[in-house]
PDB file of C-alpha atoms in Angstrom:
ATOM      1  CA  UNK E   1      -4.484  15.272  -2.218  1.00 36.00           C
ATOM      2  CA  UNK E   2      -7.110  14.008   0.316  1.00 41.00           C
ATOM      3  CA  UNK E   3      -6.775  11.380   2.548  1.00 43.00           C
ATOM      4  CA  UNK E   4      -9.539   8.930   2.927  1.00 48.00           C
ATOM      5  CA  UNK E   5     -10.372   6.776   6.281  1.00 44.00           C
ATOM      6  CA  UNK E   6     -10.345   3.510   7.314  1.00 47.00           C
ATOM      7  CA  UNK E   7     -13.044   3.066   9.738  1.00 45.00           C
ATOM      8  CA  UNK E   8     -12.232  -0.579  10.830  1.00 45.00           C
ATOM      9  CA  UNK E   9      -8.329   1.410  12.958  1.00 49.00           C
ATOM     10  CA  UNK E  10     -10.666   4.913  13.403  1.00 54.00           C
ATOM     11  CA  UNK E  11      -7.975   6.541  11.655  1.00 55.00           C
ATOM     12  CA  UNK E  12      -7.078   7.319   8.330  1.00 63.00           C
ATOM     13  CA  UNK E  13      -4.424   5.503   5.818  1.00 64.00           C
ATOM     14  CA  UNK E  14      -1.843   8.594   5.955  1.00 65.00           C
ATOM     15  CA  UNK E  15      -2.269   8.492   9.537  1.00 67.00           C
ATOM     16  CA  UNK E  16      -0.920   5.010   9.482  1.00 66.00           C
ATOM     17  CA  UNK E  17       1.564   5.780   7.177  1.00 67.00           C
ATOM     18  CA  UNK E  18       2.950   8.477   9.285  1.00 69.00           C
ATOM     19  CA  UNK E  19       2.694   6.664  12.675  1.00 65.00           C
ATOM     20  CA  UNK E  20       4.558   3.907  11.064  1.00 66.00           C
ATOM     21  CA  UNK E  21       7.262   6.542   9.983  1.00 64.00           C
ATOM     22  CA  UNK E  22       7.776   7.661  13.643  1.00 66.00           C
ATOM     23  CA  UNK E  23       8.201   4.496  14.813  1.00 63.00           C
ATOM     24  CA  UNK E  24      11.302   4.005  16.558  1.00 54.00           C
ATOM     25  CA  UNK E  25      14.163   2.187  15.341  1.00 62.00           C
ATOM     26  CA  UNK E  26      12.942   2.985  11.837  1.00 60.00           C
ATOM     27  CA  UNK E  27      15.638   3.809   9.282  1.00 60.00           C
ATOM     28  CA  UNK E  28      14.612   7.618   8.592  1.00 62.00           C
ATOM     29  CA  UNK E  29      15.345   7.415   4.738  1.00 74.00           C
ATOM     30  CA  UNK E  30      12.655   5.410   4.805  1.00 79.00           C
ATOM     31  CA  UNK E  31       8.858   6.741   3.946  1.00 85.00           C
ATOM     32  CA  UNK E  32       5.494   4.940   4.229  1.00 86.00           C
ATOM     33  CA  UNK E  33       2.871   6.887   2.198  1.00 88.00           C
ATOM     34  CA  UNK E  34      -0.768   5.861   0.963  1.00 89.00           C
ATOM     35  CA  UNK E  35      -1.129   5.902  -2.930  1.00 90.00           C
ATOM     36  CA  UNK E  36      -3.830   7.936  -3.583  1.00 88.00           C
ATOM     37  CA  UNK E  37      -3.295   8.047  -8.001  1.00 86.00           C
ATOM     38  CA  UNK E  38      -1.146   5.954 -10.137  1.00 79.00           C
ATOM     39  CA  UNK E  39       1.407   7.288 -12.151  1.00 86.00           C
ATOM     40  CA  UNK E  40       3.608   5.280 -14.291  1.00 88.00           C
ATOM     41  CA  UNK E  41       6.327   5.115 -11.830  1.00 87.00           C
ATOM     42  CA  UNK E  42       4.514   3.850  -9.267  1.00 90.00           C
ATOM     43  CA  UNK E  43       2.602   1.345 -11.602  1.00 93.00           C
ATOM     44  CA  UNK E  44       6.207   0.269 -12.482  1.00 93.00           C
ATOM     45  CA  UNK E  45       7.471   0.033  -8.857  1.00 93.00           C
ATOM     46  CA  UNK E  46       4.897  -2.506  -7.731  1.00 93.00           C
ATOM     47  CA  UNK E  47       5.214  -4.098 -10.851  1.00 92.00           C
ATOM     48  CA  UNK E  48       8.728  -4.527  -9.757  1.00 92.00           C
ATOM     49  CA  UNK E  49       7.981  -5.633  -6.244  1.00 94.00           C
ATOM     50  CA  UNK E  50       4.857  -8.026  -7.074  1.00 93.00           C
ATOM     51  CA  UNK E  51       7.317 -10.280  -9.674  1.00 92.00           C
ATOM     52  CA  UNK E  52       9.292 -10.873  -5.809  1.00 90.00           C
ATOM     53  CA  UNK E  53       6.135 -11.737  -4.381  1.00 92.00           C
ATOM     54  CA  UNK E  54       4.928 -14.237  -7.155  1.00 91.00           C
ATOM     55  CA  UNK E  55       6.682 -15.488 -10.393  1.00 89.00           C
ATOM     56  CA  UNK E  56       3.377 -16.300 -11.884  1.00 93.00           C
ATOM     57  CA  UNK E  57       1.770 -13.414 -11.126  1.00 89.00           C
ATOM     58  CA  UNK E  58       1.544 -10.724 -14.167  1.00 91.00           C
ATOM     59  CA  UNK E  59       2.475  -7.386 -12.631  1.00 91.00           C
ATOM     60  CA  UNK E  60      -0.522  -5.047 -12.530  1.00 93.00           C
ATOM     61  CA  UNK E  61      -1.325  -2.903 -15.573  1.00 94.00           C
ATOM     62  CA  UNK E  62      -1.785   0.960 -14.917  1.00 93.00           C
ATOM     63  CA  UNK E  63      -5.522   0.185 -15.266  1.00 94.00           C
ATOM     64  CA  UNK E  64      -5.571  -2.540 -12.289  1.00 94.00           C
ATOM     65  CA  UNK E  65      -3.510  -0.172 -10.127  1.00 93.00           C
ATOM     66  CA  UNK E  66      -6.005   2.759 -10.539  1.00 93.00           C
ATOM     67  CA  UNK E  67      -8.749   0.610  -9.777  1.00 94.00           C
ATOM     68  CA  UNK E  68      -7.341  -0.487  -6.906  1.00 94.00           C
ATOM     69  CA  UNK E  69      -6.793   3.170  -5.569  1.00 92.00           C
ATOM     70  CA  UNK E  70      -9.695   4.317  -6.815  1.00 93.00           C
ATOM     71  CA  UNK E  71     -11.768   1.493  -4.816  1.00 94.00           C
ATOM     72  CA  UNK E  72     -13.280   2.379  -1.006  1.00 92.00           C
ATOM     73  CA  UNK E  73     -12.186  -0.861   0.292  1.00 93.00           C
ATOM     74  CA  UNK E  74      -8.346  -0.686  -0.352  1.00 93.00           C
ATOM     75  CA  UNK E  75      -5.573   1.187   0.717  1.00 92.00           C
ATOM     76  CA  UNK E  76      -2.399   0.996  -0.863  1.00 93.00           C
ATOM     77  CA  UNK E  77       0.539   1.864   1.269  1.00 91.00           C
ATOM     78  CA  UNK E  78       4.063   2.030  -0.164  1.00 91.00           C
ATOM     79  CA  UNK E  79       7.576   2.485   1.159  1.00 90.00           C
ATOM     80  CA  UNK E  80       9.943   4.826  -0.054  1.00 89.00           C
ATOM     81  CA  UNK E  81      13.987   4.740   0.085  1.00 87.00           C
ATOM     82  CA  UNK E  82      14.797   8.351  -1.485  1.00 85.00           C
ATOM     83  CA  UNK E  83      12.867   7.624  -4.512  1.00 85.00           C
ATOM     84  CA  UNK E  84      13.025   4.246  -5.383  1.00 88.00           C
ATOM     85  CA  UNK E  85       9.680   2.475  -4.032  1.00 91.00           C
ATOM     86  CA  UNK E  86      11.045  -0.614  -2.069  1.00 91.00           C
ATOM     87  CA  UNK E  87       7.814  -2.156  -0.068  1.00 92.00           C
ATOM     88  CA  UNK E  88       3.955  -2.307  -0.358  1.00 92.00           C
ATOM     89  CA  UNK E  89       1.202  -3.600   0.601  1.00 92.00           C
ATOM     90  CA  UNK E  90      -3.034  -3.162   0.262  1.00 93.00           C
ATOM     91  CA  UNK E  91      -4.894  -2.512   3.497  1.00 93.00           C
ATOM     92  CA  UNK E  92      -8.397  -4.398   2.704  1.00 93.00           C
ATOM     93  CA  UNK E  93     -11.408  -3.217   4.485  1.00 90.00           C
ATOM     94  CA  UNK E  94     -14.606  -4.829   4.114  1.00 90.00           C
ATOM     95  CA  UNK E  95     -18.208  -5.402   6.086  1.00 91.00           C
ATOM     96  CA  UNK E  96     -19.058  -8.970   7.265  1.00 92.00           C
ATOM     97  CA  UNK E  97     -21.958 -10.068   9.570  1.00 95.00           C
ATOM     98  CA  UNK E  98     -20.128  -9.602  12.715  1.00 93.00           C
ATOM     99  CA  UNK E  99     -18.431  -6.605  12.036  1.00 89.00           C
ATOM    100  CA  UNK E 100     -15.579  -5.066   9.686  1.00 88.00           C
ATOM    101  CA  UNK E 101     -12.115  -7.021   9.000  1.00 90.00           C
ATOM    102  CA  UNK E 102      -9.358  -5.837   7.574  1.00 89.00           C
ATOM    103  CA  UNK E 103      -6.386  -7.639   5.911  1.00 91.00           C
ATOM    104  CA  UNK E 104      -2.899  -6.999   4.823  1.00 91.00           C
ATOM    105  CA  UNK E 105      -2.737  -8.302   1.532  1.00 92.00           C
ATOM    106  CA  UNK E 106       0.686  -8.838  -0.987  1.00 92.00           C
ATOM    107  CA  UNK E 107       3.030  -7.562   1.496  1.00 91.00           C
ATOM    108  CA  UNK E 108       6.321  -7.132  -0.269  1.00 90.00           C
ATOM    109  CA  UNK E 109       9.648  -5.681   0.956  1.00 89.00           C
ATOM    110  CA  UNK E 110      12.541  -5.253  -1.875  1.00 89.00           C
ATOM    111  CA  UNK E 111      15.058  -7.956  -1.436  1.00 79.00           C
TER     112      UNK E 111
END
């Protein structure tokens, strides 16, 4: 599995994940990892979380979940308790005029 960059930090979405892992203070049953393909479970684990998020919001298919992996401008970091996926949220980088942004979009932590 190969990690891809996000040139807006200068370092790459596993790299995040894994610095926020070693943070301190940080229950160590906990795992941040970047999604990089989209099996079932996963596609039903942020289902799961994104019906916290919004009530009107349709949970993503399988096909809206691989296109969001598959796409250059996203990054889709999950947390892991054991197994059981309990937080996520898309990293969105993008070009502007005046330089790149990037946004944390549908943060969601399992109640």
């Amino acid at each position: 599995m190969g990690l891809r960059t996000c040139g807006v930090i200068g370092i790459s979405a596993g790299e995040l994940a894994a610095r926020l892992n070693s943070v301190s203070g940080v229950d160590r049953s906990l795992k941040v990892e970047e999604v990089l393909e989209s099996p079932a479970e996963l596609v039903h684990g942020i289902g799961l979380l994104i019906r916290q998020l919004s009530f009107s919001a349709p949970a993503p298919t399988a096909s809206e979940v691989a296109e969001i992996v598959e796409s250059p401008a996203c990054h889709l970091l999950i947390a892991r308790e054991e197994t059981a996926i309990v937080g996520t949220l898309t990293l969105v980088v993008f070009r502007i005029p005046t330089g790149v942004r990037a946004l944390f979009e549908d943060v969601v932590v399992d109640e």
